[in-house]
Amino acid sequence: MVESWNITIPRITGKRERKAYVYLPVDYDENERYPVMYMFDGHNLFDDSEATFGKSWGLADYLDYTRTRLIIAAVECNQSGNGRLEEYSPVDFCDGGALIKAKGKKYMDWLVKSFKPYIDKNFATLPDRNNTAIGGSSMGGLMTIFALSKYNRYFSRGAALSPSLWVGGGEIPGFIKNGSFGKDTLLYMDYGSKEFSNHSVQRGVFADTAAELVKKKVMLTCRVVQGGTHSEASWEKQIPFFMNSLGFLPEN
């Protein structure tokens, strides 16, 4: 079951409303407690009719079918102009000649200080770090790694699908080099084989980032997805891989 309601993120978009979503497991019981995965681009996760390009991840269908005991909490991105790029980036970068000013830290501060407390108060969560994950694709994948590096006291695991590491111009982002990862941090990271041609520096920085994360003792599952593309249809196929890698196992 997916519930949705309107929210605002005052420090980023003022009074402009967007949707928040919560997926509740099959047989959800308020007298029990469940781990939570916070995700980016909430509008693309569950329903094709709301997805930006008409195809969602079908995430609720997978979780229902496998009866995975996991709550998903997600928020629609800022769909105004370059809003998504700004709030889903921890670093300033140029995109097509436009300077993108990073608002990723403001977004994460809101998530851990406002959104997470709301979810923990209103749903039957296990709020501790060991039971809290984060995940996303593309810029959301970049933000996932940022969250694990700078907000590790809140998140013990994450899924970064097709992370936009190219924003650093071919260099490993500083927040990874200087980040502090708990030794028990789990990260699933992948990239589609057909995506590397989208950005000339991506293949090198993806490999360098994987090596750096291993050096930092992150428990990394890293894949190049054969035939994988930069699309919800491709990311949907990776759901079993990242769920299993992060320990969210099917009951079926």
XYZ file of C-alpha atoms in Angstrom:
252
model
C 0.000 0.000 0.000
C 1.294 3.440 -0.922
C 0.106 6.560 0.884
C 0.792 10.082 -0.379
C 0.301 13.627 0.881
C 1.543 17.130 0.093
C 4.547 18.661 1.840
C 6.804 21.705 1.532
C 10.570 22.111 1.929
C 10.700 25.765 3.028
C 14.490 26.283 2.859
C 14.596 25.132 -0.762
C 11.271 25.856 -2.456
C 9.363 27.939 0.084
C 5.613 27.243 0.132
C 5.574 25.284 -3.118
C 4.005 21.871 -2.476
C 5.155 18.494 -3.700
C 4.168 14.921 -2.904
C 5.583 12.649 -0.249
C 5.045 8.897 -0.424
C 5.179 6.015 2.029
C 5.018 2.378 1.036
C 3.784 0.091 3.809
C 4.508 -3.646 3.667
C 1.921 -6.323 3.108
C 0.338 -7.174 6.492
C 1.671 -3.918 7.958
C 0.923 -3.946 11.686
C 1.233 -0.814 13.826
C 2.160 -3.018 16.785
C 5.289 -4.201 14.979
C 8.324 -2.228 13.798
C 9.945 -2.093 10.335
C 13.206 -0.821 8.812
C 12.937 2.192 6.520
C 14.567 3.094 3.226
C 14.450 6.766 2.249
C 14.521 7.307 -1.509
C 14.814 10.134 -4.013
C 12.464 10.851 -6.942
C 9.446 9.435 -5.135
C 7.129 10.133 -8.075
C 9.105 7.651 -10.213
C 9.020 4.718 -7.799
C 5.511 3.323 -7.705
C 3.021 4.456 -10.366
C 3.557 4.766 -14.123
C 0.943 7.533 -14.293
C 3.079 9.779 -12.065
C 6.507 8.880 -13.459
C 8.349 11.567 -15.412
C 8.714 9.444 -18.554
C 5.625 7.263 -18.091
C 7.479 4.284 -16.567
C 8.033 3.776 -12.841
C 10.273 1.349 -10.966
C 7.229 -0.739 -10.001
C 8.764 -0.882 -6.540
C 5.541 -1.555 -4.625
C 4.744 -4.504 -6.906
C 8.110 -6.112 -6.123
C 7.834 -5.517 -2.378
C 4.251 -6.819 -2.279
C 5.109 -9.934 -4.269
C 8.163 -10.758 -2.159
C 6.478 -9.650 1.083
C 9.620 -7.765 2.025
C 9.318 -6.221 5.493
C 10.438 -2.704 4.599
C 8.904 0.762 4.638
C 9.824 3.087 1.771
C 9.632 6.843 2.424
C 10.182 9.091 -0.583
C 9.589 12.607 -1.840
C 8.879 13.985 -5.290
C 11.797 15.923 -6.741
C 11.731 19.631 -7.524
C 10.498 19.600 -11.117
C 10.917 23.323 -11.747
C 13.740 24.237 -14.141
C 17.087 23.039 -12.778
C 15.527 22.456 -9.363
C 16.146 18.709 -9.336
C 19.811 19.085 -10.275
C 20.306 21.703 -7.561
C 18.700 19.918 -4.657
C 20.114 16.536 -5.602
C 23.709 17.753 -5.847
C 26.216 18.158 -3.003
C 28.611 20.072 -5.302
C 28.403 22.984 -7.730
C 28.839 21.920 -11.352
C 28.100 22.995 -14.921
C 25.470 21.279 -17.042
C 25.151 22.363 -20.656
C 26.717 25.725 -19.829
C 24.418 26.356 -16.856
C 25.944 26.648 -13.393
C 24.145 24.344 -10.977
C 24.368 25.628 -7.407
C 24.411 22.780 -4.919
C 21.532 22.506 -2.471
C 22.157 18.864 -1.562
C 23.238 19.641 1.991
C 20.109 21.726 2.598
C 18.003 18.861 1.277
C 19.704 16.266 3.473
C 19.451 18.515 6.527
C 15.709 18.751 5.908
C 15.432 15.003 5.375
C 17.148 13.994 8.630
C 15.808 16.844 10.786
C 12.221 17.122 9.517
C 11.116 14.317 7.204
C 12.661 11.374 9.064
C 11.269 12.488 12.464
C 7.830 12.826 10.855
C 8.015 9.308 9.402
C 9.240 7.861 12.705
C 6.407 9.577 14.580
C 3.587 8.561 12.246
C 4.578 5.060 11.145
C 5.791 1.891 12.866
C 9.484 2.312 12.125
C 12.733 1.029 13.540
C 14.336 4.496 13.691
C 17.895 3.550 14.607
C 20.794 3.791 12.159
C 21.127 0.019 11.712
C 17.594 -0.120 10.344
C 17.711 2.993 8.183
C 18.796 3.015 4.526
C 18.806 5.486 1.661
C 18.687 5.017 -2.097
C 18.235 6.569 -5.501
C 19.316 6.704 -9.122
C 21.277 9.176 -11.229
C 21.547 12.388 -9.163
C 19.695 10.467 -6.438
C 22.456 7.877 -6.586
C 25.038 10.635 -6.116
C 23.057 11.912 -3.121
C 22.942 8.411 -1.666
C 26.738 8.257 -1.527
C 26.814 11.803 -0.127
C 24.344 10.809 2.596
C 26.421 7.793 3.596
C 29.583 9.902 3.709
C 28.270 12.924 5.611
C 25.165 11.643 7.420
C 26.454 8.214 8.364
C 25.112 8.471 11.883
C 21.613 8.240 10.379
C 22.134 5.684 7.575
C 23.966 2.358 7.689
C 23.297 1.268 4.099
C 22.437 2.644 0.699
C 21.719 1.867 -2.960
C 23.299 4.153 -5.580
C 22.064 3.184 -9.039
C 23.787 4.940 -11.936
C 25.227 7.638 -9.634
C 26.078 10.894 -11.447
C 29.727 10.914 -10.429
C 30.569 12.796 -13.638
C 29.613 16.092 -11.935
C 33.147 16.161 -10.497
C 34.645 16.419 -13.986
C 36.402 13.069 -13.718
C 37.694 13.462 -10.157
C 36.378 11.526 -7.179
C 34.062 13.962 -5.360
C 35.623 15.501 -2.276
C 32.786 14.350 -0.044
C 33.862 10.766 -0.779
C 37.584 11.372 -0.311
C 36.982 13.278 2.922
C 33.895 11.376 4.052
C 33.627 9.316 7.196
C 32.017 5.935 6.611
C 31.234 3.575 9.466
C 33.000 0.231 9.067
C 29.627 -1.484 8.927
C 28.392 0.699 6.041
C 26.799 -1.281 3.202
C 26.645 0.224 -0.277
C 25.255 -1.205 -3.490
C 26.501 0.756 -6.521
C 25.982 -0.002 -10.203
C 26.124 1.508 -13.674
C 24.641 0.331 -16.954
C 27.088 -0.705 -19.669
C 25.204 1.423 -22.208
C 25.368 4.512 -19.968
C 29.113 5.077 -19.935
C 29.027 6.769 -23.337
C 26.702 9.473 -21.945
C 29.602 11.145 -20.100
C 33.200 10.641 -21.207
C 34.660 10.701 -17.687
C 32.113 8.403 -16.057
C 33.827 5.039 -16.590
C 37.079 6.195 -14.998
C 35.521 8.005 -12.049
C 33.156 5.088 -11.402
C 36.121 2.707 -11.143
C 38.153 5.150 -9.046
C 35.223 5.740 -6.692
C 34.693 2.014 -6.189
C 38.374 1.606 -5.292
C 38.252 4.565 -2.894
C 35.176 3.198 -1.130
C 36.855 -0.185 -0.665
C 39.899 1.568 0.795
C 37.570 3.302 3.233
C 36.304 -0.155 4.289
C 32.812 0.330 2.914
C 31.211 -3.069 2.323
C 30.620 -2.462 -1.366
C 28.630 -4.454 -3.888
C 29.576 -3.001 -7.285
C 28.207 -4.045 -10.686
C 28.334 -3.017 -14.310
C 24.903 -4.006 -15.588
C 25.137 -5.659 -18.983
C 22.890 -3.721 -21.376
C 21.835 -1.362 -18.589
C 20.518 2.069 -19.599
C 19.776 5.328 -17.800
C 16.075 4.614 -17.302
C 13.469 3.530 -14.788
C 12.906 0.334 -16.768
C 16.555 -0.613 -16.290
C 16.624 0.386 -12.613
C 13.502 -1.672 -11.963
C 15.435 -4.794 -12.999
C 18.078 -4.066 -10.365
C 15.643 -4.044 -7.432
C 16.295 -7.668 -6.373
C 20.064 -7.095 -6.541
C 20.190 -4.033 -4.317
C 17.509 -5.229 -1.912
C 19.348 -8.501 -1.332
C 22.723 -6.737 -1.102
C 21.415 -4.479 1.630
C 19.862 -7.312 3.574
C 16.189 -6.634 2.791
C 15.335 -10.199 1.924
C 12.055 -11.533 0.555
C 9.840 -13.558 2.847
C 8.357 -15.444 -0.106
